Amino acid sequence: MAVYTDVSDEDLRAFVAGYDLGDVLSFKGIAEGVENSNFFLQTTSGPFILTLYERRVREEDLPFFLGLMEHLSARGLNCPVPVRNRAGMALGRLAGRPAVIVTFLDGLAVKRPSAAHCRAVGAALARLHEAGRDFPIERANALSLPGWAPLFARAEAEADRVADGLAGRARRELAHLADAWPSGLPSGVIHADLFTDNVFFIGPELSGLIDFYFACTDAFAYDLAICLNAWCFEADCSFNLTKGTAMIGGYQSVRPLEPAEVASLPTLCRGSALRFMLTRLVDWLNVPPGALVRPKDPLEYDRKLAFHRRVETAREYGWMAR
Amino acid sequence: MAVYTDVSDEDLRAFVAGYDLGDVLSFKGIAEGVENSNFFLQTTSGPFILTLYERRVREEDLPFFLGLMEHLSARGLNCPVPVRNRAGMALGRLAGRPAVIVTFLDGLAVKRPSAAHCRAVGAALARLHEAGRDFPIERANALSLPGWAPLFARAEAEADRVADGLAGRARRELAHLADAWPSGLPSGVIHADLFTDNVFFIGPELSGLIDFYFACTDAFAYDLAICLNAWCFEADCSFNLTKGTAMIGGYQSVRPLEPAEVASLPTLCRGSALRFMLTRLVDWLNVPPGALVRPKDPLEYDRKLAFHRRVETAREYGWMAR
């Protein structure tokens, strides 16, 4: 949950008056996203989401994020679209923070995805990759291989407080990935955080994707590896091959994987699992006093890593020759 | 903000299927209320609020709260109304907790109320008192005079950690109120927590009242005293006589105060200020680890108490003979 900033009714009304959206009927902080403050905003024109960008989002990245949502939506992907104000600007300022109003997406996040959900997510991820191909802005992935060592350095000394041997496992994993990490894979815009809370369904149908604030330019197959980690493990951290098969099959129904991507998938899964283990570990060890967000368990990804280390080929994730 | 309980999409869908509300389109935890978990629920029938009752609400009180909202709404007060399921029940169970779906009220809470807002709240409070007169259920006010001493006992030893001399001031105040507390005033249903977050406006018009979970049977004028405390002080805890005059005038435009109520108003203001100082003090000293709600400042009410102690007659709050 996340509402870090209070917005007064006067400030809100003055802000919304800059848009062609009519009068404000309702405004409620919502428990969505952990990096920003999000509000449900109902005006006489309909429902919207108002986002205030908090310190963890760099202001210079906002044109990438906002432009990307416009770009993807224009190519038929169902995602929030920034609303432009009367001056034609998507980005405004409210309560001392960068602020944007985006369209409201219907749908529910699923907590326990089925194989059918995984297939739909795989297909939507591939559509996102295709739709982003001609997006003209680049943004480096700050949380890929070069970012992991400095992240680990912030947690290394205390990692074994969280689990026996965790520091050693992370150190060995970093060394392995520094050698094995692939380069030259097909790349473009990736979502980079397509967890279950960022995908909406209405009944069995995928209705949209949200939260593009980790999106960046990186290997498409790395994005698929993130989704395999996020969607295809059971609560006990065992991998569900049926779900993996459905997700990869869904992905390939839109964009077939190239041989180099298939060969790299086990390494990409290890890397993405390490990435989430490390960011969660740093957050776990640095909960600020008065925090409003409970940190997520880094050990979930330590357990997933143990699975990935035993994987030899992409078949073990459900990949099949087509 | 408050979302204490996660609700899975499957559990939600099964719950909503028991109502005649169509399909779920959207479901988001919202930062409203501190005692319960609240969710914005959009179905094909429209918007609703779903509330899960957490441990601080006693289940045996729910028929009072739910019946009261139905009762007040039937008498023209704009407040949330519990939706009955297909079995005719307003109260259900979801995620192991008592749960209810209520109608959605448009409107915004104001942060810095004007005198016009105060007048509107005074009038709405009196309408609530009138509309509740024939409500058949009684509920004692657990947070009136007999409840304050045990509350203070939980905080007494540590009160001076929060402010110099706070324990002594509270002790003297309790002793004074034990002698001076009025009885026999006109009584009935009171809201007992009509702070700014519980009153919605659309533009200048009051659009509704929410959060009846402190409602109880007590003196009407005590409810007015709570509102004078909550609405008519400035940020520096100075009393704004213009706002007080507007609020009492608004109240009396619907229900004129009786002489005994006017005479008791200074004592009732002291009592209600002490009540909020004490509950906030107990919360302040007992923030559980991992709390998702920041405690409110008890010293705000210590300062308001200092003002009330100097007040001699209701004229100083803005009461005028009509």
XYZ file of C-alpha atoms in Angstrom:
644
model
C 0.000 0.000 0.000
C 1.246 3.428 -0.651
C -0.001 6.922 0.002
C 3.020 8.905 1.072
C 1.723 12.409 0.438
C -1.384 14.212 1.575
C -3.127 16.321 -1.037
C -5.445 19.067 0.157
C -8.826 19.455 -1.504
C -7.933 23.035 -2.566
C -4.675 21.934 -4.213
C -6.443 19.052 -5.904
C -9.232 21.217 -7.280
C -6.740 23.794 -8.589
C -4.707 21.022 -10.235
C -7.699 19.334 -11.899
C -8.974 22.717 -13.106
C -5.957 22.738 -15.438
C -7.446 19.765 -17.290
C -10.536 19.387 -19.407
C -11.999 16.824 -16.997
C -14.911 18.635 -15.355
C -15.413 18.754 -11.586
C -13.938 16.467 -8.943
C -16.500 14.055 -7.474
C -14.271 11.769 -5.450
C -10.622 11.344 -4.450
C -9.241 8.473 -2.405
C -5.725 7.285 -1.742
C -5.335 3.708 -2.946
C -3.095 0.850 -1.921
C -1.442 0.315 -5.293
C 2.218 0.618 -6.214
C 4.999 0.946 -3.655
C 7.151 3.630 -5.263
C 4.557 6.376 -5.705
C 1.394 7.743 -4.133
C -1.706 6.761 -6.085
C -5.217 8.111 -5.835
C -8.543 7.129 -7.307
C -9.941 10.305 -8.878
C -13.523 10.498 -10.085
C -14.558 13.570 -12.049
C -17.688 14.380 -14.007
C -15.745 12.961 -17.003
C -15.174 9.544 -15.421
C -12.666 7.641 -13.284
C -8.899 8.280 -13.375
C -5.766 7.486 -11.383
C -3.690 10.390 -10.095
C -0.058 9.531 -9.355
C 2.409 11.592 -7.336
C 6.009 10.577 -7.984
C 7.930 10.131 -4.768
C 11.696 10.269 -4.300
C 12.477 6.803 -5.698
C 11.451 7.823 -9.218
C 13.949 10.100 -10.983
C 12.198 13.044 -12.570
C 14.350 12.823 -15.709
C 12.917 9.340 -16.346
C 9.314 10.538 -16.440
C 9.261 11.453 -20.147
C 10.318 7.860 -20.898
C 7.572 6.345 -18.720
C 4.792 8.678 -19.836
C 5.807 8.594 -23.494
C 5.961 4.797 -23.341
C 2.399 4.467 -22.022
C 1.133 6.735 -24.808
C 3.147 4.802 -27.381
C 2.013 1.349 -26.257
C -1.601 2.397 -25.949
C -1.567 3.912 -29.445
C -0.409 0.479 -30.684
C -3.344 -1.289 -29.068
C -1.878 -2.387 -25.738
C -4.321 -1.871 -22.888
C -2.469 0.267 -20.348
C -3.047 3.584 -18.529
C -2.634 6.621 -20.766
C -1.500 9.977 -19.377
C -4.139 12.672 -19.750
C -2.811 15.947 -21.136
C -3.811 19.197 -19.486
C -5.143 22.280 -21.292
C -1.550 23.311 -22.053
C -0.951 19.951 -23.754
C 1.309 18.657 -20.963
C 1.052 15.171 -19.440
C 3.333 15.983 -16.504
C 2.229 18.476 -13.873
C 3.067 19.336 -10.281
C 0.953 18.790 -7.169
C 1.828 18.916 -3.473
C 5.427 19.701 -4.416
C 5.816 16.563 -6.506
C 5.679 15.645 -10.173
C 2.119 14.460 -10.821
C 0.178 12.858 -13.620
C -3.425 11.858 -14.269
C -3.834 8.605 -16.202
C -6.881 6.778 -17.511
C -8.468 4.171 -15.228
C -8.219 0.484 -16.162
C -10.922 -1.920 -15.090
C -9.866 -5.310 -13.853
C -8.610 -7.294 -10.879
C -5.128 -8.522 -10.049
C -5.106 -12.270 -9.414
C -3.352 -13.634 -6.333
C -3.053 -17.292 -7.371
C -2.668 -17.331 -11.145
C -3.839 -20.332 -13.155
C -2.083 -21.704 -16.235
C -4.631 -19.792 -18.343
C -3.612 -16.542 -16.616
C 0.055 -17.375 -17.268
C -0.645 -18.009 -20.959
C -2.452 -14.659 -21.217
C 0.407 -12.844 -19.476
C 2.972 -14.455 -21.775
C 1.035 -13.301 -24.831
C 0.556 -9.783 -23.421
C 4.272 -9.533 -22.632
C 5.162 -10.423 -26.221
C 2.624 -7.881 -27.522
C 4.250 -5.266 -25.274
C 7.672 -6.143 -26.723
C 6.354 -5.883 -30.282
C 4.453 -2.647 -29.601
C 7.552 -1.040 -28.083
C 9.865 -1.802 -31.006
C 9.625 1.663 -32.565
C 9.572 3.597 -29.292
C 12.299 6.208 -29.800
C 13.577 6.783 -26.233
C 16.077 4.478 -24.535
C 16.505 3.930 -20.835
C 19.253 1.701 -19.454
C 18.234 -1.002 -16.980
C 19.766 0.179 -13.705
C 18.879 -3.163 -12.124
C 20.710 -5.483 -14.512
C 24.120 -7.176 -14.084
C 26.241 -4.009 -13.536
C 23.796 -2.837 -10.848
C 23.763 -6.020 -8.777
C 27.253 -5.857 -7.274
C 26.772 -2.354 -5.762
C 23.350 -3.481 -4.516
C 24.881 -6.536 -2.875
C 27.623 -4.394 -1.332
C 24.890 -2.535 0.606
C 23.549 -5.768 2.083
C 26.529 -8.133 2.194
C 27.616 -7.512 5.789
C 24.159 -8.200 7.187
C 22.860 -10.794 4.707
C 23.599 -13.760 6.986
C 21.369 -12.202 9.657
C 18.483 -12.879 7.260
C 19.422 -16.474 6.386
C 22.387 -18.731 7.042
C 24.838 -18.650 4.152
C 22.859 -16.080 2.149
C 25.889 -13.810 1.594
C 27.985 -16.677 0.246
C 25.218 -17.864 -2.081
C 24.726 -14.349 -3.455
C 28.482 -13.881 -3.897
C 28.819 -17.136 -5.867
C 25.750 -16.297 -7.926
C 27.152 -12.875 -8.825
C 30.459 -14.453 -9.873
C 28.674 -17.044 -12.004
C 26.447 -14.486 -13.703
C 29.355 -12.096 -14.366
C 30.791 -14.901 -16.535
C 27.625 -16.382 -17.982
C 25.484 -13.294 -18.647
C 24.482 -13.218 -22.324
C 24.835 -10.251 -24.627
C 23.458 -9.452 -28.056
C 20.000 -10.890 -27.393
C 16.988 -9.265 -29.122
C 16.269 -6.159 -27.069
C 13.868 -3.273 -26.791
C 11.375 -1.940 -24.286
C 10.730 -4.341 -21.398
C 8.290 -3.923 -18.503
C 10.786 -5.367 -16.007
C 8.278 -5.658 -13.152
C 5.284 -7.580 -14.483
C 4.259 -9.165 -11.192
C 0.690 -10.278 -10.522
C -0.303 -6.904 -9.043
C 0.518 -5.233 -12.348
C -1.785 -7.302 -14.559
C -5.557 -6.936 -14.495
C -8.165 -9.488 -15.528
C -11.917 -9.273 -15.956
C -13.117 -12.822 -15.508
C -10.645 -14.946 -17.510
C -9.673 -12.119 -19.908
C -6.546 -10.041 -19.414
C -7.817 -6.455 -19.338
C -4.582 -4.499 -19.043
C -1.071 -3.910 -17.725
C -0.079 -1.179 -15.268
C 2.945 0.299 -13.466
C 5.586 0.981 -16.117
C 7.985 2.632 -13.658
C 10.699 -0.015 -13.983
C 10.375 -0.181 -17.772
C 13.675 0.134 -19.604
C 15.612 -1.061 -22.622
C 16.895 -4.611 -22.205
C 16.670 -8.163 -23.563
C 13.089 -9.311 -24.224
C 13.859 -12.772 -22.844
C 14.961 -11.214 -19.541
C 11.426 -9.831 -19.179
C 10.046 -13.333 -19.803
C 12.446 -14.663 -17.144
C 11.073 -12.099 -14.647
C 7.539 -13.285 -15.416
C 8.451 -16.968 -15.055
C 9.804 -16.105 -11.606
C 6.796 -13.991 -10.655
C 3.958 -16.170 -12.004
C 5.013 -19.801 -12.322
C 6.143 -20.779 -8.818
C 3.808 -22.115 -6.165
C 3.658 -20.708 -2.638
C 6.249 -23.301 -1.515
C 8.631 -22.012 -4.239
C 8.306 -25.146 -6.366
C 8.211 -24.410 -10.091
C 4.916 -25.275 -11.826
C 5.850 -26.654 -15.239
C 2.266 -26.444 -16.519
C 2.237 -22.705 -15.843
C 5.707 -22.247 -17.335
C 4.650 -24.123 -20.469
C 1.529 -21.968 -20.737
C 3.457 -18.727 -20.262
C 6.199 -19.524 -22.769
C 3.581 -20.900 -25.190
C 1.539 -17.718 -24.847
C 4.633 -15.622 -25.440
C 5.629 -17.614 -28.524
C 2.111 -17.416 -29.963
C 2.888 -13.728 -30.524
C 6.683 -13.613 -30.768
C 8.674 -16.863 -31.210
C 11.874 -16.975 -29.180
C 15.150 -17.087 -31.094
C 17.593 -19.951 -30.375
C 19.985 -17.666 -28.472
C 17.119 -16.560 -26.215
C 16.101 -20.150 -25.532
C 19.697 -21.082 -24.703
C 20.031 -18.121 -22.320
C 16.745 -18.599 -20.485
C 18.176 -20.496 -17.466
C 20.833 -17.817 -16.971
C 18.277 -15.014 -17.365
C 16.030 -16.699 -14.793
C 18.931 -16.897 -12.335
C 19.775 -13.255 -12.945
C 16.243 -11.986 -12.516
C 15.781 -14.067 -9.366
C 19.016 -12.616 -7.982
C 17.852 -9.097 -8.885
C 14.660 -9.411 -6.837
C 16.437 -11.207 -3.997
C 18.937 -8.321 -3.775
C 16.483 -5.421 -3.966
C 14.232 -7.121 -1.418
C 17.216 -7.840 0.825
C 18.316 -4.196 0.770
C 14.745 -3.074 1.533
C 14.438 -5.730 4.266
C 17.585 -4.492 5.996
C 16.645 -0.829 5.629
C 13.044 -0.434 6.696
C 12.786 3.238 7.640
C 11.086 4.068 10.945
C 7.402 4.734 10.374
C 7.437 2.872 7.030
C 3.993 2.401 5.531
C 4.999 -0.525 3.330
C 5.908 -3.952 4.659
C 9.085 -5.221 2.966
C 8.769 -8.320 0.809
C 10.585 -11.507 1.748
C 13.988 -11.794 0.027
C 14.191 -15.494 0.880
C 11.384 -16.300 -1.562
C 13.871 -15.443 -4.303
C 16.739 -17.232 -2.560
C 14.612 -20.390 -2.795
C 13.728 -19.731 -6.444
C 17.443 -19.271 -7.168
C 18.125 -22.720 -5.738
C 15.690 -24.147 -8.301
C 17.225 -22.215 -11.199
C 20.747 -23.382 -10.320
C 19.669 -26.953 -11.044
C 18.063 -26.106 -14.402
C 20.052 -27.029 -17.492
C 17.817 -26.148 -20.445
C 14.778 -24.014 -21.203
C 12.716 -27.227 -21.559
C 12.652 -27.393 -17.759
C 10.700 -24.113 -17.791
C 8.257 -25.466 -20.366
C 9.851 -24.311 -23.591
C 9.072 -26.573 -26.538
C 10.322 -26.474 -30.110
C 7.490 -25.115 -32.258
C -4.571 4.753 5.602
C -5.765 1.311 6.292
C -5.793 -1.968 4.442
C -5.017 -4.610 7.018
C -6.282 -7.656 5.179
C -5.554 -9.042 1.749
C -8.552 -10.344 -0.171
C -7.920 -12.809 -2.984
C -9.712 -12.306 -6.270
C -11.371 -15.745 -5.943
C -12.701 -14.983 -2.459
C -13.918 -11.590 -3.625
C -15.721 -12.979 -6.638
C -17.387 -15.678 -4.549
C -18.478 -13.061 -2.006
C -19.887 -10.623 -4.558
C -21.698 -13.490 -6.332
C -23.928 -13.641 -3.236
C -25.263 -10.175 -4.093
C -27.368 -8.923 -6.950
C -24.580 -6.581 -8.101
C -23.355 -8.125 -11.371
C -19.683 -8.759 -12.077
C -16.640 -7.236 -10.382
C -14.829 -4.713 -12.590
C -12.371 -3.228 -10.116
C -11.232 -3.629 -6.517
C -8.675 -1.433 -4.779
C -7.714 -1.013 -1.169
C -8.275 2.587 -0.098
C -6.702 4.789 2.528
C -9.876 5.576 4.438
C -10.752 4.807 8.028
C -8.233 3.585 10.580
C -10.223 0.877 12.316
C -11.199 -1.258 9.326
C -9.968 -2.302 5.892
C -11.793 -0.478 3.122
C -11.884 -1.216 -0.589
C -13.248 0.577 -3.598
C -15.391 -1.990 -5.422
C -16.698 -1.342 -8.914
C -19.194 -3.805 -10.339
C -21.336 -3.713 -13.450
C -23.997 -2.173 -11.127
C -21.795 0.783 -10.089
C -19.310 1.811 -7.412
C -19.423 0.547 -3.803
C -17.253 0.427 -0.696
C -16.435 -2.964 0.788
C -15.464 -2.884 4.465
C -13.783 -5.663 6.430
C -14.150 -5.212 10.170
C -10.864 -5.658 11.983
C -10.319 -6.521 15.614
C -11.066 -3.067 17.039
C -14.726 -3.283 16.060
C -16.786 -5.621 18.217
C -18.918 -7.912 16.110
C -21.896 -7.555 18.448
C -21.964 -3.820 17.657
C -22.361 -4.329 13.909
C -26.173 -4.594 13.902
C -26.244 -1.162 15.597
C -23.920 0.425 13.025
C -25.480 -1.171 9.957
C -29.047 -0.646 11.179
C -28.230 2.979 11.962
C -26.960 3.715 8.447
C -30.119 2.194 6.967
C -32.265 4.132 9.430
C -30.595 7.504 8.841
C -30.569 7.078 5.085
C -34.280 6.180 5.051
C -34.869 9.508 6.846
C -33.037 11.471 4.164
C -29.538 11.726 5.602
C -26.876 11.165 2.949
C -24.701 8.343 4.268
C -23.510 4.946 3.057
C -26.240 2.292 3.057
C -25.434 -1.391 3.538
C -26.347 -3.477 0.498
C -28.257 -6.659 1.324
C -27.226 -9.915 -0.296
C -29.595 -12.359 -2.015
C -30.426 -13.863 1.362
C -31.475 -10.420 2.625
C -28.461 -10.038 4.909
C -26.353 -6.865 5.169
C -23.550 -8.559 7.119
C -21.417 -11.226 5.457
C -18.021 -12.816 5.934
C -14.917 -12.435 3.770
C -11.271 -13.322 4.399
C -12.253 -14.554 7.861
C -13.745 -11.230 8.879
C -17.198 -9.679 9.116
C -17.706 -7.828 5.854
C -20.245 -5.452 4.383
C -20.787 -3.738 1.034
C -22.128 -0.181 1.287
C -23.164 2.346 -1.322
C -20.510 4.767 -2.578
C -20.781 8.459 -1.648
C -19.367 11.074 -3.965
C -17.514 13.990 -2.428
C -14.215 15.173 -1.007
C -13.103 15.628 2.583
C -11.824 19.156 3.198
C -8.523 19.659 4.982
C -8.899 23.324 5.958
C -12.592 23.925 6.547
C -14.081 27.373 6.021
C -16.831 28.910 8.151
C -19.305 27.850 5.426
C -18.148 24.232 5.785
C -18.561 24.528 9.576
C -22.103 25.859 9.192
C -22.969 22.967 6.854
C -21.505 20.408 9.275
C -23.428 21.925 12.196
C -26.685 21.646 10.264
C -25.906 18.071 9.111
C -25.084 17.048 12.695
C -28.431 18.354 13.922
C -30.226 16.543 11.067
C -28.430 13.353 12.097
C -29.608 13.845 15.702
C -33.185 14.405 14.555
C -33.128 11.501 12.086
C -31.822 9.151 14.789
C -34.507 9.963 17.365
C -36.670 6.901 16.630
C -33.770 4.487 16.064
C -34.658 1.564 18.337
C -31.215 0.195 19.300
C -29.075 1.714 22.052
C -25.320 1.564 22.353
C -23.517 3.001 25.363
C -20.639 5.382 24.681
C -17.575 3.429 25.801
C -15.464 6.562 25.418
C -17.357 8.877 27.752
C -16.547 9.848 31.363
C -16.507 6.317 32.875
C -14.131 5.159 30.130
C -11.533 7.907 30.531
C -9.986 6.899 33.844
C -9.125 3.347 32.681
C -7.790 4.830 29.433
C -5.609 7.246 31.365
C -4.376 4.436 33.602
C -2.878 2.777 30.494
C -0.876 5.913 29.643
C -0.300 7.668 32.979
C 3.169 6.288 33.735
C 4.570 7.338 30.367
C 2.555 10.485 29.667
C 5.316 12.861 30.787
C 7.612 11.299 28.182
C 5.293 12.856 25.571
C 5.079 16.325 27.145
C 6.183 17.879 30.420
C 3.381 17.858 32.978
C 0.921 16.033 30.715
C 0.070 13.387 33.332
C -0.709 16.036 35.951
C -2.887 18.042 33.583
C -4.842 14.949 32.567
C -5.260 13.915 36.212
C -6.625 17.333 37.208
C -8.877 17.394 34.162
C -10.310 13.972 35.004
C -10.985 15.101 38.587
C -12.679 18.284 37.396
C -14.849 16.462 34.863
C -15.849 13.766 37.355
C -17.452 16.580 39.384
C -18.706 18.806 36.593
C -19.951 16.289 33.993
C -23.617 17.025 33.202
C -26.403 14.453 33.169
C -29.928 14.482 31.867
C -29.141 16.382 28.672
C -31.193 15.621 25.532
C -29.742 12.392 24.174
C -30.020 9.973 21.308
C -27.847 8.708 18.497
C -24.603 10.667 18.105
C -21.890 10.206 15.466
C -19.125 10.751 18.049
C -16.317 11.001 15.456
C -17.383 13.619 12.907
C -13.890 14.779 11.968
C -13.118 16.381 8.612
C -12.283 13.041 6.977
C -15.794 11.815 7.700
C -17.678 14.608 5.915
C -17.765 14.888 2.123
C -18.409 18.006 0.056
C -18.957 18.532 -3.658
C -17.925 22.108 -4.258
C -19.438 24.051 -1.346
C -22.288 21.554 -0.754
C -22.098 18.911 1.954
C -22.672 15.626 0.092
C -22.638 13.122 2.921
C -21.371 11.707 6.213
C -19.400 8.474 6.588
C -17.805 6.217 9.208
C -20.447 5.531 11.833
C -18.267 3.092 13.792
C -18.047 5.229 16.912
C -21.754 6.103 16.833
C -23.530 5.535 20.138
C -26.229 6.833 22.412
C -25.187 9.980 24.256
C -25.911 13.700 24.713
C -26.469 15.555 21.442
C -24.485 18.531 22.685
C -21.493 16.284 23.339
C -21.454 15.499 19.601
C -21.496 19.242 18.882
C -18.577 19.679 21.290
C -16.609 17.007 19.384
C -17.254 18.904 16.140
C -16.225 22.259 17.649
C -12.943 20.609 18.626
C -12.456 18.933 15.255
C -13.484 21.774 12.917
C -13.141 25.178 14.585
C -9.508 25.332 15.670
C -6.711 26.613 13.447
C -3.490 24.681 12.868
C -1.863 26.546 15.794
C -4.722 25.334 18.072
C -6.265 28.790 18.404
C -10.067 28.719 18.402
C -11.699 30.422 15.400
C -14.799 32.149 16.740
C -16.181 32.792 13.244
C -16.171 29.073 12.550
C -17.638 28.258 15.963
C -20.422 30.778 15.409
C -21.134 29.274 11.997
C -21.175 25.715 13.317
C -23.449 26.429 16.293
C -25.658 28.617 14.077
C -25.915 25.816 11.506
C -26.797 23.350 14.239
C -29.462 25.614 15.733
C -31.006 26.287 12.312
C -32.173 22.652 12.500
C -32.335 21.933 16.229
C -32.162 24.808 18.745
C -30.054 24.005 21.811
C -31.840 23.866 25.170
C -30.574 26.102 28.017
C -29.035 23.148 29.869
C -27.075 22.201 26.737
C -25.807 25.761 26.305
C -24.723 25.895 29.946
C -22.884 22.573 29.647
C -21.090 23.293 26.394
C -17.746 24.382 27.954
C -17.647 21.225 30.098
C -18.594 19.030 27.121
C -15.824 20.627 25.049
C -13.297 19.900 27.796
C -14.517 16.321 28.037
C -14.396 15.647 24.338
C -10.942 17.220 24.045
C -9.750 15.012 26.910
C -11.286 11.949 25.222
C -9.290 12.489 22.026
C -6.116 13.447 23.912
C -6.339 10.175 25.877
C -7.096 7.822 22.976
C -4.354 9.441 20.915
C -1.940 9.247 23.837
C -2.594 5.530 24.305
C -2.126 4.945 20.549
C 1.015 7.121 20.537
C 2.588 5.086 23.329
C 1.558 1.758 21.812
C 2.472 1.831 18.131
C 2.748 -1.836 17.201
C 5.828 -2.889 15.220
C 5.035 -2.796 11.513
C 2.066 -0.452 12.050
C 0.573 0.865 8.826
C -1.056 3.886 10.438
C 0.863 6.828 11.839
C -0.496 7.781 15.260
C -2.105 11.211 15.601
C -0.570 13.809 17.878
C -2.125 13.775 21.371
C -0.655 17.202 22.145
C -2.996 18.871 19.677
C -5.782 18.049 22.122
C -3.676 18.998 25.141
C -3.430 22.492 23.615
C -7.150 22.604 22.828
C -7.843 21.603 26.438
C -5.813 24.597 27.621
C -8.156 26.831 25.615
C -11.304 25.176 26.951
C -10.161 25.545 30.565
C -10.279 29.318 30.165
C -13.774 29.336 28.607
C -16.602 30.412 30.913
C -19.702 30.431 28.713
C -20.905 29.020 25.384
C -20.738 32.560 23.955
C -16.992 32.088 23.685
C -17.641 29.256 21.234
C -19.986 31.413 19.188
C -23.341 30.550 20.761
C -25.847 33.381 20.523
C -29.379 33.673 21.934
C -31.742 33.208 19.017
